[in-house]
Tab-separated table of C-alpha atoms in Angstrom:
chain	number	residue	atom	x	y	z
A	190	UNK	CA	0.000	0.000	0.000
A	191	UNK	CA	1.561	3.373	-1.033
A	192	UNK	CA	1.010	5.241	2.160
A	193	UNK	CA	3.610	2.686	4.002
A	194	UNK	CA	6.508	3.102	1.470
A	195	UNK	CA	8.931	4.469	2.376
A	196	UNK	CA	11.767	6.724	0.734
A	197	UNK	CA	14.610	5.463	-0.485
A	198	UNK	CA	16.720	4.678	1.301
A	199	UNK	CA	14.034	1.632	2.769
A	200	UNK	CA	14.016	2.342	6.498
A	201	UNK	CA	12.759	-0.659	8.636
A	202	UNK	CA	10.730	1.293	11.547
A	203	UNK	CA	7.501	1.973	11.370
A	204	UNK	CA	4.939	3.491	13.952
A	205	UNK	CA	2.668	1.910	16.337
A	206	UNK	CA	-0.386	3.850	14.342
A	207	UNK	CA	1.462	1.970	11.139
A	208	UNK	CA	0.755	-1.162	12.589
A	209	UNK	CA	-2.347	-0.817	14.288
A	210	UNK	CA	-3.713	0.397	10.656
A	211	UNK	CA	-2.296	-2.852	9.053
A	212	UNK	CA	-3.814	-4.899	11.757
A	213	UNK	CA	-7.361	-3.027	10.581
A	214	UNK	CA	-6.850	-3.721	7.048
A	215	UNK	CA	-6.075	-7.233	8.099
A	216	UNK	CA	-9.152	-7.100	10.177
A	217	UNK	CA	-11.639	-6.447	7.159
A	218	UNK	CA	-9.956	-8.651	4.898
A	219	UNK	CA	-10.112	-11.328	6.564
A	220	UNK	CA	-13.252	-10.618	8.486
A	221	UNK	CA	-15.357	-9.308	5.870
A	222	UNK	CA	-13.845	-10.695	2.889
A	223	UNK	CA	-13.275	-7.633	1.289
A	224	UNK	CA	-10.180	-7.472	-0.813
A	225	UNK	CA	-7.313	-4.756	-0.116
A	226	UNK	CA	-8.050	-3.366	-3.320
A	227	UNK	CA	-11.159	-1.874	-1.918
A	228	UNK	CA	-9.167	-0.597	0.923
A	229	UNK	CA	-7.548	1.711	-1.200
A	230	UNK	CA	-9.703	5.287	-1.347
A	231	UNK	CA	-9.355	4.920	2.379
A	232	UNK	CA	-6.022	4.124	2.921
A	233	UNK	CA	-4.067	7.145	3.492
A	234	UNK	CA	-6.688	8.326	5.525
A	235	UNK	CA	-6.617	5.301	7.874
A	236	UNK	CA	-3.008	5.156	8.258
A	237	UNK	CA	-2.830	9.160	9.438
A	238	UNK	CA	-6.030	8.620	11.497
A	239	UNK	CA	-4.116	5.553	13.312
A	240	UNK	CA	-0.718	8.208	13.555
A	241	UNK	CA	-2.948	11.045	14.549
A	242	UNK	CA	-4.730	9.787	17.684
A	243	UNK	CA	-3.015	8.977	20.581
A	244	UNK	CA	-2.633	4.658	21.252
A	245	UNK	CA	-4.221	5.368	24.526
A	246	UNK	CA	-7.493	6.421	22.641
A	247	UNK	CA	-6.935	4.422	19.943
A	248	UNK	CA	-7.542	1.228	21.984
A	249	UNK	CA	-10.845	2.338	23.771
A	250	UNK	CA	-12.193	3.180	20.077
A	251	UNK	CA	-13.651	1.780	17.363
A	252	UNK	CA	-13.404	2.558	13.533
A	253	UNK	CA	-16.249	3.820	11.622
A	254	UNK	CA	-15.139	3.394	7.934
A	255	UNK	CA	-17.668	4.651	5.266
A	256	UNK	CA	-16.153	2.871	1.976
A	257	UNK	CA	-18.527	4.756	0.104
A	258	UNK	CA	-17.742	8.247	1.447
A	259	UNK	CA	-13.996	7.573	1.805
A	260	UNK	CA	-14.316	8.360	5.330
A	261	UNK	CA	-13.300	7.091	8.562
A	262	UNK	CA	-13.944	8.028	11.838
A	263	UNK	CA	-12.828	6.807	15.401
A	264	UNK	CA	-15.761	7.182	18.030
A	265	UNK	CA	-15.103	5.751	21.645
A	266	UNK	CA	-16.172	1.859	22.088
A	267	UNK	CA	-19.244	2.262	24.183
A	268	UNK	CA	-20.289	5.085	21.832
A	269	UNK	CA	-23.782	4.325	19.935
A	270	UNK	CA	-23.114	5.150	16.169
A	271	UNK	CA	-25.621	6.998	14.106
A	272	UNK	CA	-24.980	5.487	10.949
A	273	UNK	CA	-25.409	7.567	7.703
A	274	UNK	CA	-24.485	4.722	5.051
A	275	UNK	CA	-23.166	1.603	5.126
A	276	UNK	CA	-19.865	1.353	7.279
A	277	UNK	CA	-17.423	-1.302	8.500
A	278	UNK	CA	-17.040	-1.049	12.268
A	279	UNK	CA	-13.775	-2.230	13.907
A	280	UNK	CA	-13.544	-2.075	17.516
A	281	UNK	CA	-9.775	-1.485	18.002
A	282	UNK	CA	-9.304	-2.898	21.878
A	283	UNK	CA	-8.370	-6.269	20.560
A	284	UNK	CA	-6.042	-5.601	18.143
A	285	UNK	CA	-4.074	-3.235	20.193
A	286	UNK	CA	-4.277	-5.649	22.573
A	287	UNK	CA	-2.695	-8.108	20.377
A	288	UNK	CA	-0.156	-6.059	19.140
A	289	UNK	CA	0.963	-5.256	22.711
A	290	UNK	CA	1.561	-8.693	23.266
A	291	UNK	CA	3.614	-9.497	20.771
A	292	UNK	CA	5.339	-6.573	21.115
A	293	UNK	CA	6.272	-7.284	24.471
A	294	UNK	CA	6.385	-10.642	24.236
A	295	UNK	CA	9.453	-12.349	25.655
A	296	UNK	CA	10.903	-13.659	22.686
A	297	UNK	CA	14.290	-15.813	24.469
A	298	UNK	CA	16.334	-12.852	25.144
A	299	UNK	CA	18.724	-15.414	26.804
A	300	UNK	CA	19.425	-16.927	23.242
A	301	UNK	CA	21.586	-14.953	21.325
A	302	UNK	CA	21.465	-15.244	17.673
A	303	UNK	CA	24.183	-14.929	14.585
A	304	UNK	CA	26.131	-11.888	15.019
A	305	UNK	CA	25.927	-9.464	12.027
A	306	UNK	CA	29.486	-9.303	11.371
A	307	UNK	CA	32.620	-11.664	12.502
A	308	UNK	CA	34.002	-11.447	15.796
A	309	UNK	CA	37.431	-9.630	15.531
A	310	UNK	CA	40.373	-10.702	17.824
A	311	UNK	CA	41.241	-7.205	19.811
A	312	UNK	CA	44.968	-6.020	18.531
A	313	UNK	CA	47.930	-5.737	21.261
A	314	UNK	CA	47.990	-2.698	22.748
A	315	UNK	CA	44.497	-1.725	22.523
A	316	UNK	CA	42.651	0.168	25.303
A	317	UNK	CA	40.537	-2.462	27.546
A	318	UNK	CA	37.064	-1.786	27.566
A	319	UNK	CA	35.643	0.550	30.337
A	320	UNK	CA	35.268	-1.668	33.748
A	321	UNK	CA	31.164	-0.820	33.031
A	322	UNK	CA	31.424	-3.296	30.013
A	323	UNK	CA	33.824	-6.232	31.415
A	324	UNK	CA	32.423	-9.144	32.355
């Protein structure tokens, strides 16, 4: 999708509203069966509605997205929506909940995986490492 390209060169970070609107778009494809094609006129606007609003609020809200109007809104969860056309509703709680936990996940931080580069044997002569960083 063009609003999560990034300029060259590719960076590999992206926000916590960048994910939580990927999680949506996952959401209603899989959930309604509605291809990301159709996502499309409402894309840019998702993403920057996801970016604008703090995650706080974002996971006590849900989504109002009016496909037809290329319009989305965010309205708390408990809030009773006066619908003016057909709109997908996403209530956000769960996702952000989900994303939370994998985020913070504890994914074996005692393993310790390839190291990017060779290890390098430490010429004679060089300074020793601060006493902070010796083992």
């Amino acid at each position: 999708m063009k609003p999560l390209q990034r300029p060259s060169p590719p960076r590999n970070c992206y926000s916590a509203g960048d994910v939580l609107a990927v999680a949506v778009i996952r959401t209603i494809t899989k959930d309604f069966s509605i291809r990301v094609g159709a996502l499309t006129t409402v894309a840019d606007d998702l993403i920057k509605t996801c970016n604008d609003h703090s995650w706080l609020v974002l996971e006590r809200s849900q989504l109002v997205i009016f496909l037809s109007e290329e319009t989305i809104e965010v309205h708390p969860e408990e809030a009773r929506i006066q619908f003016r056309a057909s709109a997908l509703v996403v209530l956000l709680r769960p996702l952000a909940a989900r994303i939370r936990e994998v985020l913070l996940a504890d994914h074996g931080a005692a393993e310790q995986g390839m190291f990017p580069f060779p290890p390098a044997a430490r010429p004679t002569g060089a300074p020793a490492l601060s006493r902070r960083h010796q083992s």
